[in-house]
């Protein structure tokens, strides 16, 4: 039982390049989330998916797109990376059918992204 | 002003000390309050959550919420070096809305 897995662990991009961050969970959870964590800013929600087939914007969605590929997988895409997107990205999942509520969110190990 | 304020620390205490970690918030709609622990270069993990005001105890950890003061605390008794981590508070109104996180307090428990 791996929980929440993320790939890659590290990535360096040049400004304007694109990439997709992958996330998968094996807990049969309904809801999945993408956060970014920056020094002094805490965790900020980028997008979430309350259930398979639905996605919604979080606090900082600009510059990102997401795909809920199936119940297990939720990917985050940067179409044209900018230095402001340098951050640590966390994927999380929870059992809830209702998005970010009170049930436990389980986090992945993170992807450290640097945009030059 | 941020919705949730948390002192970033670092907070350094000797092994065995009682640790007090705190957050203040401005949104009176928040009803669910959580504490996450994050070890270096790892994802956060939920430690405790409480609903509305009051105390909740789990082993060496006690979470306290004072809604009238918009202030929440996490107490760690008999602190251990393995408690060294960043502690994030998080809260939400309990509806289908996002969790709002504090910036985290880094705790170092020394031998």
Tab-separated table of C-alpha atoms in Angstrom:
chain	number	residue	atom	x	y	z
A	1	UNK	CA	0.000	0.000	0.000
A	2	UNK	CA	2.011	2.988	-1.309
A	3	UNK	CA	-0.501	5.724	-0.370
A	4	UNK	CA	0.036	8.819	-2.537
A	5	UNK	CA	2.902	8.739	-5.004
A	6	UNK	CA	4.255	11.611	-7.078
A	7	UNK	CA	6.626	11.768	-10.004
A	8	UNK	CA	9.108	13.214	-10.575
A	9	UNK	CA	10.742	14.021	-7.220
A	10	UNK	CA	12.848	16.828	-8.678
A	11	UNK	CA	12.689	18.840	-11.898
A	12	UNK	CA	14.501	21.818	-13.354
A	13	UNK	CA	12.831	23.674	-16.227
A	14	UNK	CA	13.688	26.672	-18.313
A	15	UNK	CA	11.205	29.508	-18.610
A	16	UNK	CA	8.577	28.653	-21.210
A	17	UNK	CA	8.994	24.893	-21.039
A	18	UNK	CA	6.052	22.674	-20.201
A	19	UNK	CA	5.758	19.657	-17.967
A	20	UNK	CA	3.249	17.430	-16.239
A	21	UNK	CA	3.439	16.361	-12.617
A	22	UNK	CA	1.923	12.969	-11.990
A	23	UNK	CA	0.066	11.828	-8.883
A	24	UNK	CA	-1.525	8.500	-8.047
A	25	UNK	CA	-3.229	7.098	-4.945
A	26	UNK	CA	-4.102	3.518	-4.109
A	27	UNK	CA	-6.516	4.174	-1.230
A	28	UNK	CA	-9.665	4.303	-3.397
A	29	UNK	CA	-10.151	7.924	-2.394
A	30	UNK	CA	-12.684	10.098	-4.156
A	31	UNK	CA	-11.068	13.523	-3.776
A	32	UNK	CA	-7.632	14.638	-4.891
A	33	UNK	CA	-5.775	17.939	-4.564
A	34	UNK	CA	-2.745	19.816	-5.805
A	35	UNK	CA	-0.973	22.271	-3.495
A	36	UNK	CA	2.126	24.369	-3.741
A	37	UNK	CA	4.282	25.200	-0.729
A	38	UNK	CA	6.460	28.292	-0.666
A	39	UNK	CA	8.521	29.758	2.193
A	40	UNK	CA	6.423	32.123	4.276
A	41	UNK	CA	3.267	31.321	2.297
A	42	UNK	CA	2.214	27.952	3.642
A	43	UNK	CA	0.341	25.414	1.557
A	44	UNK	CA	-1.901	26.904	-1.100
A	45	UNK	CA	-4.481	24.933	-3.054
A	46	UNK	CA	-4.038	25.058	-6.828
A	47	UNK	CA	-6.821	22.746	-8.029
A	48	UNK	CA	-8.865	19.949	-6.607
A	49	UNK	CA	-11.054	17.166	-7.872
A	50	UNK	CA	-13.950	16.208	-5.641
A	51	UNK	CA	-14.670	13.073	-7.658
A	52	UNK	CA	-13.683	11.357	-10.855
A	53	UNK	CA	-14.622	13.552	-13.797
A	54	UNK	CA	-14.759	16.864	-11.909
A	55	UNK	CA	-12.150	19.518	-11.222
A	56	UNK	CA	-12.332	22.912	-9.531
A	57	UNK	CA	-10.026	25.860	-9.062
A	58	UNK	CA	-8.393	26.512	-5.747
A	59	UNK	CA	-6.669	29.612	-4.465
A	60	UNK	CA	-3.869	29.913	-7.048
A	61	UNK	CA	-4.928	28.214	-10.333
A	62	UNK	CA	-3.379	30.631	-12.840
A	63	UNK	CA	-0.715	29.045	-15.034
A	64	UNK	CA	-1.822	25.483	-14.275
A	65	UNK	CA	-4.165	22.889	-15.716
A	66	UNK	CA	-5.250	19.565	-14.257
A	67	UNK	CA	-6.653	16.279	-15.431
A	68	UNK	CA	-8.412	13.691	-13.333
A	69	UNK	CA	-7.482	10.763	-15.532
A	70	UNK	CA	-9.381	8.183	-13.475
A	71	UNK	CA	-10.146	7.628	-9.814
A	72	UNK	CA	-6.489	6.905	-9.014
A	73	UNK	CA	-4.646	9.569	-10.976
A	74	UNK	CA	-4.623	13.372	-10.950
A	75	UNK	CA	-2.061	15.254	-13.011
A	76	UNK	CA	-0.933	18.885	-12.901
A	77	UNK	CA	0.347	20.565	-16.059
A	78	UNK	CA	2.415	23.689	-16.435
A	79	UNK	CA	1.980	24.824	-20.044
A	80	UNK	CA	4.605	27.577	-20.037
A	81	UNK	CA	6.662	27.531	-16.868
A	82	UNK	CA	7.643	30.802	-15.182
A	83	UNK	CA	10.180	31.431	-12.394
A	84	UNK	CA	7.258	32.312	-10.086
A	85	UNK	CA	6.222	28.669	-10.320
A	86	UNK	CA	9.400	27.532	-8.577
A	87	UNK	CA	7.995	25.699	-5.575
A	88	UNK	CA	7.406	22.363	-3.904
A	89	UNK	CA	4.252	20.735	-5.226
A	90	UNK	CA	2.218	18.320	-3.134
A	91	UNK	CA	-0.564	16.063	-4.225
A	92	UNK	CA	-3.069	14.877	-1.628
A	93	UNK	CA	-6.129	12.678	-1.519
A	94	UNK	CA	-9.054	12.152	0.818
A	95	UNK	CA	-12.007	9.859	1.059
A	96	UNK	CA	-14.532	12.706	0.921
A	97	UNK	CA	-16.897	13.118	-1.983
A	98	UNK	CA	-17.192	16.807	-1.209
A	99	UNK	CA	-13.776	18.272	-1.828
A	100	UNK	CA	-11.621	19.927	0.833
A	101	UNK	CA	-13.629	19.272	3.974
A	102	UNK	CA	-12.690	17.854	7.303
A	103	UNK	CA	-11.712	14.326	6.441
A	104	UNK	CA	-8.061	13.447	6.502
A	105	UNK	CA	-5.998	14.504	3.536
A	106	UNK	CA	-3.067	12.198	2.811
A	107	UNK	CA	-0.127	13.893	1.162
A	108	UNK	CA	2.476	12.607	-1.261
A	109	UNK	CA	6.223	13.215	-0.819
A	110	UNK	CA	6.278	16.280	-3.078
A	111	UNK	CA	7.941	17.408	-6.293
A	112	UNK	CA	10.631	20.077	-6.041
A	113	UNK	CA	10.414	22.239	-9.162
A	114	UNK	CA	12.866	24.947	-10.142
A	115	UNK	CA	12.165	27.194	-13.110
A	116	UNK	CA	15.187	29.107	-14.383
B	1	UNK	CA	-3.471	40.374	6.558
B	2	UNK	CA	-3.406	36.587	6.221
B	3	UNK	CA	-6.460	34.625	7.300
B	4	UNK	CA	-4.289	32.362	9.441
B	5	UNK	CA	-1.170	33.571	11.250
B	6	UNK	CA	1.459	31.252	12.642
B	7	UNK	CA	4.877	32.100	14.070
B	8	UNK	CA	7.462	30.443	11.782
B	9	UNK	CA	9.970	29.848	14.573
B	10	UNK	CA	12.307	28.091	14.748
B	11	UNK	CA	11.414	26.982	18.243
B	12	UNK	CA	14.159	25.076	20.039
B	13	UNK	CA	13.404	23.183	23.257
B	14	UNK	CA	15.234	20.539	25.318
B	15	UNK	CA	13.999	16.959	25.356
B	16	UNK	CA	11.209	16.481	27.881
B	17	UNK	CA	9.912	20.060	27.663
B	18	UNK	CA	6.292	21.001	27.118
B	19	UNK	CA	5.857	22.677	23.753
B	20	UNK	CA	3.125	25.137	22.873
B	21	UNK	CA	2.405	25.875	19.214
B	22	UNK	CA	-0.204	28.440	18.248
B	23	UNK	CA	-2.213	29.913	15.410
B	24	UNK	CA	-4.544	32.878	15.236
B	25	UNK	CA	-7.169	33.355	12.563
B	26	UNK	CA	-9.520	36.046	11.380
B	27	UNK	CA	-12.382	34.146	9.692
B	28	UNK	CA	-15.099	33.502	12.266
B	29	UNK	CA	-16.698	30.929	9.915
B	30	UNK	CA	-13.919	28.415	10.581
B	31	UNK	CA	-15.248	25.473	12.554
B	32	UNK	CA	-12.825	22.620	11.884
B	33	UNK	CA	-9.245	22.946	13.054
B	34	UNK	CA	-6.392	20.632	12.219
B	35	UNK	CA	-2.740	20.189	13.034
B	36	UNK	CA	-0.393	18.632	10.498
B	37	UNK	CA	3.196	17.555	11.104
B	38	UNK	CA	5.726	17.794	8.290
B	39	UNK	CA	9.164	16.250	8.522
B	40	UNK	CA	11.913	17.727	6.393
B	41	UNK	CA	11.462	16.949	2.689
B	42	UNK	CA	8.266	14.981	3.336
B	43	UNK	CA	4.574	15.636	2.860
B	44	UNK	CA	2.404	16.818	5.776
B	45	UNK	CA	0.549	14.223	7.838
B	46	UNK	CA	-2.528	14.856	9.949
B	47	UNK	CA	-1.881	14.808	13.708
B	48	UNK	CA	-5.204	15.883	15.147
B	49	UNK	CA	-8.387	17.672	14.331
B	50	UNK	CA	-11.041	19.310	16.482
B	51	UNK	CA	-14.455	20.704	15.811
B	52	UNK	CA	-15.470	24.084	17.250
B	53	UNK	CA	-14.166	25.069	20.683
B	54	UNK	CA	-12.674	22.830	23.342
B	55	UNK	CA	-9.821	20.433	23.935
B	56	UNK	CA	-8.857	17.121	22.403
B	57	UNK	CA	-6.130	14.852	23.720
B	58	UNK	CA	-4.241	12.085	21.947
B	59	UNK	CA	-1.297	10.631	23.824
B	60	UNK	CA	1.293	13.354	24.352
B	61	UNK	CA	-0.610	15.789	22.117
B	62	UNK	CA	-3.429	18.134	23.122
B	63	UNK	CA	-5.244	20.420	20.695
B	64	UNK	CA	-7.109	23.390	22.068
B	65	UNK	CA	-9.489	25.763	20.292
B	66	UNK	CA	-10.746	29.084	21.628
B	67	UNK	CA	-13.186	30.400	19.052
B	68	UNK	CA	-13.992	33.514	21.063
B	69	UNK	CA	-10.343	34.581	20.775
B	70	UNK	CA	-9.832	32.998	17.328
B	71	UNK	CA	-6.842	31.157	18.721
B	72	UNK	CA	-5.805	27.520	18.518
B	73	UNK	CA	-2.963	25.689	20.218
B	74	UNK	CA	-1.163	22.384	20.054
B	75	UNK	CA	0.613	21.216	23.207
B	76	UNK	CA	3.236	18.489	23.141
B	77	UNK	CA	4.141	16.939	26.492
B	78	UNK	CA	7.440	15.202	27.171
B	79	UNK	CA	8.811	16.327	23.831
B	80	UNK	CA	11.153	13.955	22.004
B	81	UNK	CA	13.809	14.524	19.322
B	82	UNK	CA	11.484	12.644	16.964
B	83	UNK	CA	8.990	15.523	17.383
B	84	UNK	CA	11.414	17.793	15.511
B	85	UNK	CA	9.422	18.865	12.462
B	86	UNK	CA	7.346	21.714	11.086
B	87	UNK	CA	3.819	21.928	12.490
B	88	UNK	CA	1.110	23.429	10.320
B	89	UNK	CA	-2.308	24.450	11.490
B	90	UNK	CA	-5.190	24.236	9.022
B	91	UNK	CA	-8.840	25.124	9.218
B	92	UNK	CA	-12.034	25.376	7.210
B	93	UNK	CA	-15.710	26.202	7.673
B	94	UNK	CA	-16.718	22.555	7.221
B	95	UNK	CA	-18.391	23.121	3.874
B	96	UNK	CA	-16.993	22.056	0.520
B	97	UNK	CA	-14.295	24.715	0.662
B	98	UNK	CA	-10.566	24.736	0.779
B	99	UNK	CA	-8.410	24.148	3.813
B	100	UNK	CA	-6.551	27.306	4.866
B	101	UNK	CA	-3.094	26.516	6.182
B	102	UNK	CA	-0.798	28.468	8.436
B	103	UNK	CA	2.770	28.898	7.262
B	104	UNK	CA	4.060	26.384	9.805
B	105	UNK	CA	6.260	26.532	12.923
B	106	UNK	CA	9.577	24.719	12.813
B	107	UNK	CA	10.266	22.833	16.070
B	108	UNK	CA	13.651	21.476	17.112
B	109	UNK	CA	13.836	19.216	20.185
B	110	UNK	CA	17.416	18.867	21.384
B	111	UNK	CA	18.998	16.117	23.497
